[in-house]
Amino acid sequence: MRSTTESRPLKVLLLSLFHPELVRGGAQQVCYELFQGLKEIEGIEPTLLSAVDPSFKALYKAGARITGFDGRPGEFVFLGRDYDYWWHRSGSHLLVESYIEFLETLQPDVVHFHHFLLYGIDFVTLTRKTLPNARIVFTLHEFLTICAADGQMVRRSDKSLCSRPSSIRCHQCFPERGPEEFFTRELWMKRHLSEVDMFTTPTRFMLAHFEQWGLPPEKLVYVTNGQPDYSRGENHVKEREKRNRFGFFGQMVDNKGVWVILQAVALLRAEGFTDFVVELNGENLQYASPERRTEIEKFLEEEKELPSHERIVQLNGGYQVDQLAYRMARVDWCIVASVWWEAFALVISEAWMFKRPVICSNIGAMAERVVHEQNGLNFAVADPRSLADTIKRACTEEGLWDKIVAQITPPPPREDMVNGFLELYRGAAKSAETKEVPAHAH
Amino acid sequence: MKQEKAASATATSSPLSPGFNERAYLHAHPDVAAAIVRGDVESGKDHFLKYGSQEGRDSLNPALDPLDQLVIASTARELNSRPSLAHFLETIIVSRSGGVFVVGWVDDSESPLERIRLTAADWRLSMDGRSLARVRRADVEDALGKPISHSFGYFGFLFADRSLQRVGEVKAEIITKSGETAECQCQVRMVEDLELRDIALQYLAEAHHFGNQQIKGIACIDRAIGQQLINLNTHITANITATPYVEWFGTDIKKPKGSIIVCLYGKAEYLFLQNALHSQAKGIEDYEFIYVSNSPELAERLLNDARASSLLYGINQAVVVLPGNAGFGAANNAAARASRSGRVIIMNPDVFPRERDWAAKHSALLASQPAVQTKLFGIPLYYDDGSLMHGGMYFELDKGLSIEGFTMHQSHLVRVEHYGKGAPGKGSEFARPRAVPAVTGAFISAERDWYEELGGFTEDYIFGHYEDGDLCLKSMERGVAPWLQDLHLWHLEGKGSTRRPVHEGGSLVNRWMFSTRWGATVMDGLLGPNPTHKLLKAG
């Protein structure tokens, strides 16, 4: 690999699942932030390749498999097709040939997989075969390599959290597939991951999961996600007598736990505690399971029927980053009620940008970032009773909000992330055990 | 049907009026057919007019359906026009190359069926009643009101290896030993050879018997049907493997050390999975893969995947596409003919490396071990849970006794067993290198010349099963015992292909054939886990 001290710049190819301007999502947002950040570094020449699926048919030019994107320098689109969502591989040898040609043309020094979905996990091996000397960095945004259940490590049978995959346990999630298939799936995934030079995760608990699964610990490195400060220093915090306004920000799919919030509200209302409001800022309810979707829609319908002064929950719909300030100004606390582990939970960073304390589930990335009674409050995951008690306490305990807000530190800025990855690109990363976590990570 | 006896006195036999199909009606309602035999009613039409229409029976002519009344459709049955001998010849199917399959039932409980004579416009066939497979037909027992342990059902199969072009009606005569004869006209269905084979095998697999199902299932094909099915299958196989499509991918190896032959059926993914997982094996660059497909519908996908996989993994490989399912033995032989090395390695699609250097070790083993120990050998294979799946094979004999009525049928069937199946994997005694009676076809490494001298896999076996034991016994017969060598691979046994009832039918035929061919050899020093055969003493 070349160093940036040579005359030729260090070429970094970032592979992203979707482009954040086509499909919103944490992984692609972080990848795009990294791309923007790298562009500002002298001696680095980043290229972004964003995969799309055939639902974006307007982007599919006849006979093309990789094209530019919107006339932007350094940005390309990978026109995925025939993707095998079980084995995670591209079904077309033409895509393989086009990707080889793209690599040979670009000659990147570093290929950074910010995701493999829509390319195929075998593209890691293809990259290694095409560019034997390139450094391959692989960011793990969820557990898709370990877990066939959308990488969430939530058991499909009873929705409980899974921390220990095995052939038999995975078969129990997919009874139609034999245990051997999961054994083979693991061999398949690990075969391709063996070509990776360094893995990164944005939280420490993920390191443990992947190390336990068998990835070499010396290749596992923590690199935080980072974003620009969308608040621009304006946190819109005003003096108020009560701190009884709560906000949810995110997708309204099952694993984000909107249903936990609504059930907590119902419990408190039944007890006669109604002096609080919950604002839901989110969309994509259509991707929730039919049962949860019906539950949420029914709750919101009934809420609408109530006189305005009795309403507690309000649905504000989806939002863009530039609307965050306005939406955050309307709440005192942010609730992150996810019932899966979360890899990083960008929404926590967004809350902290505006000095909003977070109430979150006591697992995974959420518990790692939000320390109970210090910079936020935890409640028992998937437990509406526990959340109801926490909401009530947040509304009524004098001085609690101020005490917690005082301990909120700014979320990791984009520079931390860019520097973390640059270190890896330059091949100077230390192992996960010795590497210092950026101070802003917690 | 309770009123039929009384009603029959007033029923009059009348010519079939337009719109009523006597034959089809009796075909659909065997209890009516039985009632005619008993003399309860005169004819199917008589029954339909007096009772059937009120009972909601299907006349099989929509124009005669009663209005505003549910008509219960029945499965097809039929009775001959002469009610003296209760029977029904349900199906006659012929194939283009002269396969003839008949299914029916006959009440020959008092005088056994002697023959069935079929007379077509341009051919005749007399099927020996003793060669027919007899099966239990509970529906006929009910219809005849004869709850006795008698196999009323029958099926017969014969492969004439003569081109049959014309189809239409044939005259069928059912003749018992006592001379009772029934005649009927039957419509013949013409199908392709392959379809007829599958129909017959499926029927065999799903047939019911009094007594032990497998023993009786095998016994019923012993006289003739087993060999006839094999003859048809051999004919099919020869056609399928005559002109394979072969395409090579990757860069040529000058002299491969071995050709790894993988037979695919029903599942395409094993090509790219094996490519991915074996491509990391040290020394694999000295080997070529040959994927032979028994599933023509997978051809396009396999060729696409092979093209992509060669780019991804650099594996040198060929895809051999067959236009049908030639079975395990014939497909492997076809692939072996396409191979370019002096060694064939038969490998199941769900065999993956347990040792990263297995290919290099395989090459080293060929160079270091005595030739007699590497002429034909297998290796220990392991389940995904780490336990031993295979440490060589040995033979057992099942002495089966099946009792039907007062008749007892005894048979001897050879069974193949794996040493150490399920034993803890590490350091198992069963995995020790040694001479063994046989090794599994999931992995066989054989000197190509020796493989060819043995005639490769015997192609008579239908679909798959027993070819491996057969190959090993052929080797033993010629003085070379199979060996188990010190290499270790995973094998997700039975997960590399999809099994259907027709395969179970094939397995019955194969077990019958294997037992017939090798029973005596096995009993001569090769029986049990500790055989005394002289060639095995070296191990």
Coordinates of C-alpha atoms in Angstrom, one line a residue, chain B:
Chain B
M1 CA -76.3 -49.1 -1.3
K2 CA -78.6 -50.8 1.1
Q3 CA -81.6 -50.5 -1.2
E4 CA -79.8 -52.0 -4.1
K5 CA -80.8 -55.6 -3.5
A6 CA -84.5 -54.9 -3.4
A7 CA -84.3 -52.5 -6.3
S8 CA -82.4 -54.8 -8.5
A9 CA -85.5 -56.9 -9.0
T10 CA -87.2 -54.1 -10.9
A11 CA -84.2 -52.7 -12.6
T12 CA -84.1 -53.4 -16.3
S13 CA -81.0 -53.6 -18.4
S14 CA -81.2 -50.9 -21.0
P15 CA -78.8 -49.9 -23.8
L16 CA -76.6 -47.0 -22.9
S17 CA -78.3 -43.8 -23.7
P18 CA -76.4 -41.0 -25.2
G19 CA -74.7 -39.0 -22.4
F20 CA -74.2 -41.8 -19.9
N21 CA -70.9 -43.4 -19.9
E22 CA -71.3 -46.8 -18.2
R23 CA -67.6 -47.5 -18.2
A24 CA -66.6 -44.2 -16.8
Y25 CA -69.3 -44.4 -14.1
L26 CA -68.1 -47.8 -12.9
H27 CA -64.6 -46.6 -13.1
A28 CA -65.5 -43.7 -10.7
H29 CA -67.6 -45.8 -8.3
P30 CA -66.0 -49.2 -7.6
D31 CA -68.7 -50.1 -5.0
V32 CA -71.3 -50.0 -7.8
A33 CA -69.0 -52.2 -9.8
A34 CA -68.9 -54.6 -6.9
A35 CA -72.7 -54.4 -6.5
I36 CA -73.1 -55.5 -10.1
V37 CA -70.8 -58.5 -9.5
R38 CA -72.9 -59.4 -6.5
G39 CA -76.0 -59.0 -8.7
D40 CA -77.4 -56.2 -6.6
V41 CA -77.9 -53.9 -9.6
E42 CA -78.0 -54.6 -13.3
S43 CA -75.7 -51.8 -14.6
G44 CA -74.1 -48.5 -13.7
K45 CA -76.8 -46.6 -15.5
D46 CA -79.5 -48.6 -13.6
H47 CA -77.7 -47.7 -10.4
F48 CA -77.4 -44.0 -11.3
L49 CA -81.0 -43.6 -12.2
K50 CA -82.3 -45.3 -9.2
Y51 CA -79.8 -44.3 -6.5
G52 CA -76.7 -42.5 -7.7
S53 CA -78.3 -39.3 -8.7
Q54 CA -80.1 -39.0 -5.4
E55 CA -76.9 -39.8 -3.5
G56 CA -75.2 -37.0 -5.3
R57 CA -72.8 -39.3 -7.2
D58 CA -70.9 -38.0 -10.2
S59 CA -72.3 -39.3 -13.4
L60 CA -69.2 -37.9 -15.1
N61 CA -71.4 -36.2 -17.6
P62 CA -72.2 -32.6 -16.5
A63 CA -75.4 -32.7 -18.7
L64 CA -76.8 -35.4 -16.4
D65 CA -76.0 -33.6 -13.2
P66 CA -79.0 -33.0 -10.9
L67 CA -79.8 -29.4 -10.5
D68 CA -79.1 -27.6 -7.3
Q69 CA -77.4 -30.6 -5.8
L70 CA -73.8 -31.1 -4.9
V71 CA -72.2 -33.9 -6.9
I72 CA -69.4 -35.7 -5.2
A73 CA -66.6 -36.3 -7.7
S74 CA -64.8 -39.7 -7.2
T75 CA -61.4 -40.9 -8.1
A76 CA -61.4 -43.1 -11.2
R77 CA -62.2 -46.8 -10.9
E78 CA -63.7 -49.1 -13.4
L79 CA -65.1 -52.6 -13.9
N80 CA -65.1 -54.7 -16.9
S81 CA -68.2 -55.3 -18.9
R82 CA -68.3 -58.9 -17.9
P83 CA -69.3 -59.1 -14.3
S84 CA -68.2 -62.7 -13.7
L85 CA -64.7 -61.8 -12.6
A86 CA -64.4 -58.7 -10.4
H87 CA -61.5 -56.7 -11.5
F88 CA -60.6 -53.3 -12.9
L89 CA -57.6 -52.5 -15.1
E90 CA -57.1 -48.9 -14.0
T91 CA -54.1 -47.7 -16.0
I92 CA -52.1 -48.8 -18.9
I93 CA -49.2 -46.5 -19.7
V94 CA -46.6 -47.1 -22.3
S95 CA -43.4 -45.3 -23.2
R96 CA -41.9 -44.6 -26.6
S97 CA -39.2 -47.2 -26.2
G98 CA -41.5 -49.9 -25.1
G99 CA -42.0 -49.6 -21.4
V100 CA -45.4 -50.9 -20.4
F101 CA -46.9 -50.2 -17.0
V102 CA -50.2 -51.6 -15.8
V103 CA -52.1 -51.0 -12.6
G104 CA -55.3 -52.6 -11.5
W105 CA -57.0 -54.9 -9.2
V106 CA -58.6 -58.3 -9.5
D107 CA -60.5 -60.5 -7.1
D108 CA -58.4 -63.6 -7.6
S109 CA -58.8 -64.7 -4.0
E110 CA -60.2 -68.0 -5.2
S111 CA -58.3 -68.6 -8.3
P112 CA -55.0 -66.8 -8.8
L113 CA -54.4 -64.5 -11.8
E114 CA -52.6 -66.3 -14.5
R115 CA -51.9 -63.6 -17.0
I116 CA -53.0 -60.3 -18.4
R117 CA -53.1 -60.2 -22.2
L118 CA -53.0 -56.9 -23.9
T119 CA -53.8 -56.6 -27.6
A120 CA -53.2 -53.4 -29.4
A121 CA -53.5 -52.6 -33.1
D122 CA -49.9 -53.4 -33.7
W123 CA -48.6 -55.2 -30.7
R124 CA -49.5 -57.8 -28.1
L125 CA -48.2 -58.5 -24.7
S126 CA -49.0 -61.3 -22.2
M127 CA -47.9 -60.5 -18.7
D128 CA -47.3 -63.4 -16.4
G129 CA -49.5 -63.1 -13.3
R130 CA -46.7 -64.4 -11.1
S131 CA -44.5 -61.6 -12.3
L132 CA -46.9 -58.9 -11.3
A133 CA -46.3 -57.1 -8.1
R134 CA -49.3 -57.6 -5.7
V135 CA -50.2 -54.8 -3.4
R136 CA -52.8 -54.2 -0.8
R137 CA -55.9 -52.2 -1.9
A138 CA -58.0 -51.2 1.1
D139 CA -60.4 -49.4 -1.2
V140 CA -61.1 -52.6 -3.1
E141 CA -61.4 -54.6 0.1
D142 CA -64.1 -52.2 1.2
A143 CA -65.9 -52.2 -2.2
L144 CA -65.9 -55.9 -2.5
G145 CA -66.8 -56.4 1.1
K146 CA -64.0 -58.8 1.6
P147 CA -61.9 -57.8 4.6
I148 CA -59.4 -60.6 4.0
S149 CA -55.6 -60.5 3.8
H150 CA -55.5 -60.8 0.1
S151 CA -53.6 -58.4 -2.1
F152 CA -56.2 -57.5 -4.7
G153 CA -54.1 -54.8 -6.3
Y154 CA -51.4 -55.4 -8.8
F155 CA -49.0 -53.6 -11.0
G156 CA -46.8 -54.8 -13.7
F157 CA -43.9 -53.4 -15.6
L158 CA -42.0 -54.6 -18.7
F159 CA -39.5 -52.9 -20.9
A160 CA -39.6 -54.2 -24.4
D161 CA -37.0 -51.9 -25.9
R162 CA -39.1 -51.6 -29.0
S163 CA -40.3 -48.4 -30.4
L164 CA -44.0 -47.8 -29.8
Q165 CA -45.6 -45.0 -31.7
R166 CA -49.3 -45.6 -31.9
V167 CA -51.5 -45.3 -28.9
G168 CA -55.2 -45.8 -28.5
E169 CA -57.3 -48.5 -27.1
V170 CA -56.1 -52.0 -26.3
K171 CA -58.1 -55.0 -25.5
A172 CA -57.2 -56.4 -22.1
E173 CA -58.0 -60.0 -21.1
I174 CA -57.7 -60.9 -17.4
I175 CA -57.3 -64.7 -17.1
T176 CA -57.2 -66.7 -13.9
K177 CA -55.8 -70.2 -13.4
S178 CA -59.2 -71.6 -13.3
G179 CA -59.9 -70.2 -16.7
E180 CA -62.1 -67.3 -15.7
T181 CA -61.6 -64.6 -18.2
A182 CA -62.7 -61.0 -18.2
E183 CA -62.2 -58.6 -21.1
C184 CA -62.2 -54.9 -21.4
Q185 CA -61.1 -52.1 -23.7
C186 CA -58.6 -49.7 -22.1
Q187 CA -57.3 -46.4 -23.3
V188 CA -53.6 -46.3 -23.3
R189 CA -51.6 -43.3 -22.2
M190 CA -48.3 -42.6 -24.0
V191 CA -45.5 -40.9 -22.0
E192 CA -41.8 -40.4 -22.3
D193 CA -39.5 -43.2 -21.0
L194 CA -38.3 -41.0 -18.1
E195 CA -41.8 -40.2 -17.0
L196 CA -42.8 -43.8 -17.1
R197 CA -39.8 -44.8 -15.0
D198 CA -40.7 -42.2 -12.4
I199 CA -44.4 -43.1 -12.4
A200 CA -43.5 -46.8 -11.8
L201 CA -41.0 -46.0 -9.1
Q202 CA -43.3 -43.7 -7.3
Y203 CA -46.0 -46.3 -7.5
L204 CA -43.6 -48.8 -6.1
A205 CA -42.6 -46.5 -3.3
E206 CA -46.1 -45.7 -2.3
A207 CA -47.6 -49.1 -2.6
H208 CA -49.1 -50.8 0.5
H209 CA -48.5 -54.3 1.5
F210 CA -49.6 -56.8 4.1
G211 CA -46.7 -57.5 6.4
N212 CA -43.3 -55.7 6.4
Q213 CA -43.5 -52.9 3.9
Q214 CA -39.9 -52.8 2.8
I215 CA -39.4 -56.6 2.6
K216 CA -42.6 -57.0 0.7
G217 CA -41.9 -54.0 -1.5
I218 CA -38.6 -55.6 -2.5
A219 CA -40.1 -59.1 -2.8
C220 CA -42.8 -57.9 -5.2
I221 CA -40.2 -56.8 -7.8
D222 CA -38.0 -59.8 -7.3
R223 CA -39.5 -62.0 -10.1
A224 CA -39.3 -59.6 -13.0
I225 CA -40.2 -56.0 -12.3
G226 CA -36.9 -55.0 -10.7
Q227 CA -34.8 -56.1 -13.6
Q228 CA -37.3 -54.6 -16.1
L229 CA -37.1 -51.2 -14.3
I230 CA -33.3 -51.4 -14.4
N231 CA -33.4 -52.2 -18.1
L232 CA -35.5 -49.1 -18.8
N233 CA -33.4 -47.0 -16.6
T234 CA -30.2 -48.2 -18.3
H235 CA -31.8 -47.3 -21.6
I236 CA -32.7 -43.8 -20.3
T237 CA -29.3 -43.3 -18.8
A238 CA -27.5 -44.2 -22.0
N239 CA -29.5 -41.6 -23.9
I240 CA -28.9 -38.9 -21.3
T241 CA -25.2 -39.4 -21.1
A242 CA -24.7 -39.8 -24.8
T243 CA -24.2 -36.2 -25.6
P244 CA -23.3 -34.1 -22.5
Y245 CA -22.7 -30.4 -22.8
V246 CA -19.3 -29.6 -21.4
E247 CA -17.9 -26.1 -20.7
W248 CA -14.6 -25.3 -19.0
F249 CA -13.9 -22.2 -16.9
G250 CA -10.6 -20.8 -15.6
T251 CA -7.1 -21.2 -16.8
D252 CA -5.8 -24.5 -17.9
I253 CA -3.7 -26.6 -15.6
K254 CA -1.1 -28.4 -17.6
K255 CA -1.3 -31.7 -15.7
P256 CA -3.9 -31.7 -12.9
K257 CA -3.1 -34.0 -10.0
G258 CA -6.7 -35.0 -9.7
S259 CA -10.1 -34.3 -11.0
I260 CA -12.7 -33.6 -8.3
I261 CA -16.0 -34.8 -9.7
V262 CA -19.2 -33.5 -8.1
C263 CA -22.6 -34.6 -9.1
L264 CA -25.3 -32.0 -8.6
Y265 CA -29.0 -32.6 -8.3
G266 CA -31.7 -30.1 -7.5
K267 CA -29.5 -27.6 -5.7
A268 CA -27.2 -25.3 -7.5
E269 CA -25.7 -23.4 -4.6
Y270 CA -23.2 -26.1 -3.8
L271 CA -21.1 -25.1 -6.8
F272 CA -20.3 -21.7 -5.5
L273 CA -20.1 -22.9 -1.9
Q274 CA -17.6 -25.5 -2.7
N275 CA -15.7 -23.1 -4.9
A276 CA -15.5 -20.6 -2.1
L277 CA -14.6 -23.0 0.6
H278 CA -12.2 -25.3 -1.3
S279 CA -10.4 -22.4 -2.9
Q280 CA -8.6 -21.7 0.3
A281 CA -7.3 -25.2 0.5
K282 CA -3.5 -25.4 0.2
G283 CA -2.6 -27.3 -3.0
I284 CA -6.1 -27.0 -4.5
E285 CA -4.5 -25.2 -7.5
D286 CA -3.3 -28.7 -8.6
Y287 CA -6.8 -30.0 -9.0
E288 CA -9.7 -29.4 -11.4
F289 CA -13.4 -29.6 -10.5
I290 CA -15.9 -31.1 -12.7
Y291 CA -19.5 -30.4 -11.8
V292 CA -21.9 -32.7 -13.5
S293 CA -25.6 -31.8 -13.3
N294 CA -28.5 -34.2 -13.2
S295 CA -30.8 -31.2 -13.2
P296 CA -31.1 -29.7 -16.6
E297 CA -33.2 -26.9 -15.2
L298 CA -30.2 -25.7 -13.3
A299 CA -27.9 -25.4 -16.4
E300 CA -28.1 -21.7 -16.9
R301 CA -27.5 -20.9 -13.3
L302 CA -24.6 -23.3 -13.0
L303 CA -22.9 -22.0 -16.0
N304 CA -23.4 -18.4 -14.7
D305 CA -22.1 -19.4 -11.3
A306 CA -19.1 -21.3 -12.6
R307 CA -18.2 -18.3 -14.7
A308 CA -18.4 -15.9 -11.7
S309 CA -16.8 -18.4 -9.3
S310 CA -13.8 -18.9 -11.6
L311 CA -13.3 -15.1 -11.5
L312 CA -13.8 -15.0 -7.8
Y313 CA -11.8 -18.0 -6.7
G314 CA -9.6 -19.0 -9.6
I315 CA -10.9 -22.6 -9.5
N316 CA -10.3 -24.5 -12.8
Q317 CA -13.5 -26.3 -13.5
A318 CA -15.9 -27.7 -16.0
V319 CA -19.7 -27.9 -15.9
V320 CA -21.1 -31.0 -17.5
V321 CA -24.8 -30.5 -18.3
L322 CA -26.9 -33.6 -18.8
P323 CA -30.3 -33.3 -20.4
G324 CA -32.0 -35.3 -17.6
N325 CA -31.3 -37.2 -14.4
A326 CA -28.9 -39.9 -15.3
G327 CA -28.4 -41.0 -11.7
F328 CA -25.3 -40.8 -9.6
G329 CA -23.3 -43.5 -11.2
A330 CA -23.8 -42.6 -14.8
A331 CA -23.4 -38.9 -14.2
N332 CA -20.1 -39.4 -12.4
N333 CA -18.9 -41.7 -15.2
A334 CA -19.8 -39.1 -17.7
A335 CA -17.8 -36.5 -15.8
A336 CA -14.9 -38.9 -15.4
R337 CA -14.7 -39.2 -19.2
A338 CA -14.4 -35.4 -19.4
S339 CA -11.7 -35.2 -16.8
R340 CA -8.1 -34.5 -17.7
S341 CA -6.1 -36.1 -14.9
G342 CA -5.0 -39.6 -13.9
R343 CA -7.1 -39.6 -10.7
V344 CA -10.7 -39.2 -10.1
I345 CA -12.0 -37.9 -6.8
I346 CA -15.7 -38.4 -6.4
M347 CA -17.0 -35.9 -4.0
N348 CA -20.5 -35.1 -2.8
P349 CA -21.6 -31.4 -3.2
D350 CA -22.0 -31.0 0.6
V351 CA -18.4 -32.0 1.4
F352 CA -16.3 -29.1 2.6
P353 CA -12.7 -28.8 3.9
R354 CA -12.2 -29.5 7.6
E355 CA -8.5 -29.2 7.1
R356 CA -7.2 -26.2 5.2
D357 CA -4.4 -28.2 3.6
W358 CA -6.4 -31.3 2.6
A359 CA -5.6 -31.0 -1.1
A360 CA -1.8 -30.7 -0.4
K361 CA -2.1 -33.7 2.0
H362 CA -3.9 -35.6 -0.6
S363 CA -1.2 -35.0 -3.1
A364 CA 1.5 -35.9 -0.6
L365 CA -0.4 -39.1 0.3
L366 CA -0.4 -40.3 -3.3
A367 CA 3.4 -39.8 -3.4
S368 CA 4.2 -41.4 -0.1
Q369 CA 1.8 -44.3 0.4
P370 CA 2.1 -47.8 -1.2
A371 CA 0.2 -47.8 -4.5
V372 CA -2.2 -50.5 -3.4
Q373 CA -3.4 -48.3 -0.6
T374 CA -4.2 -45.4 -2.9
K375 CA -5.7 -47.2 -5.8
L376 CA -9.1 -46.6 -4.3
F377 CA -9.6 -44.9 -1.0
G378 CA -12.0 -42.9 1.1
I379 CA -11.5 -40.7 4.1
P380 CA -13.1 -40.0 7.5
L381 CA -16.0 -37.5 7.1
Y382 CA -17.6 -35.5 9.8
Y383 CA -21.0 -34.0 10.6
D384 CA -21.2 -30.3 11.2
D385 CA -21.4 -31.0 14.9
G386 CA -17.9 -32.5 14.8
S387 CA -18.9 -36.1 15.3
L388 CA -17.8 -38.8 12.9
M389 CA -20.1 -39.4 9.9
H390 CA -18.0 -42.0 8.1
G391 CA -15.0 -44.1 9.0
G392 CA -15.4 -46.7 6.2
M393 CA -18.3 -49.0 5.5
Y394 CA -19.2 -52.6 6.2
F395 CA -22.0 -54.9 5.3
E396 CA -24.8 -56.5 7.3
L397 CA -27.5 -58.9 6.3
D398 CA -31.2 -58.2 7.1
K399 CA -33.1 -61.4 7.4
G400 CA -36.6 -60.3 6.9
L401 CA -39.7 -62.3 7.6
S402 CA -43.1 -61.1 6.4
I403 CA -46.3 -62.8 7.1
E404 CA -49.4 -62.5 5.0
G405 CA -52.2 -64.7 5.9
F406 CA -50.8 -68.2 6.3
T407 CA -47.9 -67.4 4.0
M408 CA -44.5 -66.5 5.3
H409 CA -41.9 -64.8 3.1
Q410 CA -38.3 -64.8 4.1
S411 CA -35.6 -62.6 2.4
H412 CA -32.0 -61.7 2.9
L413 CA -31.1 -58.1 2.1
V414 CA -27.7 -56.6 2.3
R415 CA -27.5 -53.4 4.4
V416 CA -24.5 -51.0 4.3
E417 CA -23.4 -49.5 7.6
H418 CA -20.8 -46.8 8.4
Y419 CA -18.1 -47.5 11.0
G420 CA -18.3 -45.1 13.8
K421 CA -21.3 -43.0 12.7
G422 CA -22.0 -40.4 15.3
A423 CA -18.8 -41.2 17.3
P424 CA -16.9 -38.4 18.9
G425 CA -14.8 -37.0 16.1
K426 CA -11.4 -36.3 17.6
G427 CA -9.0 -39.2 17.6
S428 CA -11.7 -41.8 16.8
E429 CA -10.4 -45.3 16.4
F430 CA -12.8 -45.5 13.4
A431 CA -10.9 -42.8 11.6
R432 CA -7.7 -44.8 11.7
P433 CA -6.1 -45.5 8.3
R434 CA -6.8 -49.1 7.3
A435 CA -8.3 -51.4 4.7
V436 CA -12.1 -51.4 4.9
P437 CA -14.8 -53.4 3.0
A438 CA -16.1 -50.2 1.4
V439 CA -16.0 -46.4 1.5
T440 CA -18.8 -43.9 0.9
G441 CA -19.3 -42.3 -2.4
A442 CA -19.3 -39.0 -0.7
F443 CA -15.6 -39.1 -1.1
I444 CA -13.7 -41.7 -3.2
S445 CA -10.3 -41.0 -4.6
A446 CA -9.3 -43.5 -7.3
E447 CA -6.6 -44.1 -9.7
R448 CA -8.2 -43.3 -13.0
D449 CA -7.0 -46.4 -14.7
W450 CA -8.3 -48.5 -11.9
Y451 CA -11.6 -46.7 -11.9
E452 CA -12.0 -47.4 -15.6
E453 CA -10.8 -51.0 -15.3
L454 CA -13.6 -51.5 -12.8
G455 CA -16.0 -50.0 -15.3
G456 CA -16.5 -47.0 -13.1
F457 CA -19.7 -46.9 -11.1
T458 CA -22.2 -49.5 -12.2
E459 CA -24.8 -47.6 -14.0
D460 CA -27.7 -49.9 -13.4
Y461 CA -28.5 -48.4 -10.0
I462 CA -31.4 -46.0 -10.3
F463 CA -30.7 -42.4 -9.2
G464 CA -28.3 -43.2 -6.5
H465 CA -27.5 -45.5 -3.5
Y466 CA -25.3 -48.6 -3.4
E467 CA -23.0 -47.6 -6.3
D468 CA -20.2 -46.9 -3.8
G469 CA -20.5 -50.3 -2.2
D470 CA -20.8 -51.9 -5.6
L471 CA -17.6 -50.1 -6.8
C472 CA -15.7 -51.2 -3.7
L473 CA -16.8 -54.8 -4.0
K474 CA -15.8 -54.8 -7.7
S475 CA -12.4 -53.6 -6.5
M476 CA -12.2 -56.3 -3.8
E477 CA -13.3 -58.9 -6.4
R478 CA -10.2 -57.9 -8.5
G479 CA -7.9 -58.1 -5.5
V480 CA -7.7 -54.5 -4.2
A481 CA -9.3 -53.5 -0.9
P482 CA -10.5 -49.9 -0.5
W483 CA -8.5 -47.9 2.1
L484 CA -9.4 -45.3 4.6
Q485 CA -6.7 -42.6 4.5
D486 CA -5.8 -39.8 6.9
L487 CA -7.7 -36.8 5.5
H488 CA -10.6 -35.1 7.1
L489 CA -13.5 -33.3 5.5
W490 CA -17.0 -32.1 6.6
H491 CA -20.0 -33.9 5.1
L492 CA -23.5 -32.6 5.6
E493 CA -24.8 -36.0 4.7
G494 CA -28.0 -36.0 2.7
K495 CA -28.3 -32.2 2.4
G496 CA -26.7 -31.9 -1.1
S497 CA -29.8 -32.9 -3.0
T498 CA -33.6 -33.1 -2.7
R499 CA -35.3 -36.5 -2.2
R500 CA -38.7 -37.3 -3.5
P501 CA -40.9 -40.5 -3.3
V502 CA -39.6 -41.6 -6.7
H503 CA -36.1 -41.8 -5.2
E504 CA -37.5 -44.1 -2.5
G505 CA -38.8 -46.3 -5.2
G506 CA -35.3 -46.3 -6.8
S507 CA -33.8 -47.2 -3.5
L508 CA -36.0 -50.3 -3.2
V509 CA -34.9 -51.4 -6.6
N510 CA -31.3 -50.7 -5.9
R511 CA -31.3 -52.6 -2.6
W512 CA -32.9 -55.5 -4.3
M513 CA -30.2 -55.4 -7.1
F514 CA -27.3 -54.9 -4.7
S515 CA -28.5 -57.8 -2.5
T516 CA -29.0 -60.0 -5.6
R517 CA -25.6 -59.3 -7.0
W518 CA -23.5 -59.1 -3.9
G519 CA -25.3 -61.2 -1.3
A520 CA -23.2 -64.3 -1.8
T521 CA -19.9 -62.3 -1.9
V522 CA -20.8 -60.5 1.3
M523 CA -21.5 -63.7 3.1
D524 CA -18.1 -65.0 2.1
G525 CA -16.0 -63.2 4.6
L526 CA -17.3 -59.7 4.3
L527 CA -20.1 -59.8 6.8
G528 CA -20.3 -57.6 9.8
P529 CA -18.0 -54.9 11.2
N530 CA -15.1 -57.4 11.7
P531 CA -14.9 -59.2 8.3
T532 CA -12.5 -62.0 7.9
H533 CA -11.7 -61.4 4.2
K534 CA -8.0 -61.8 3.4
L535 CA -7.6 -58.5 1.7
L536 CA -8.7 -56.7 4.9
K537 CA -6.1 -58.2 7.1
A538 CA -3.5 -55.7 5.9
G539 CA -5.5 -53.0 7.7

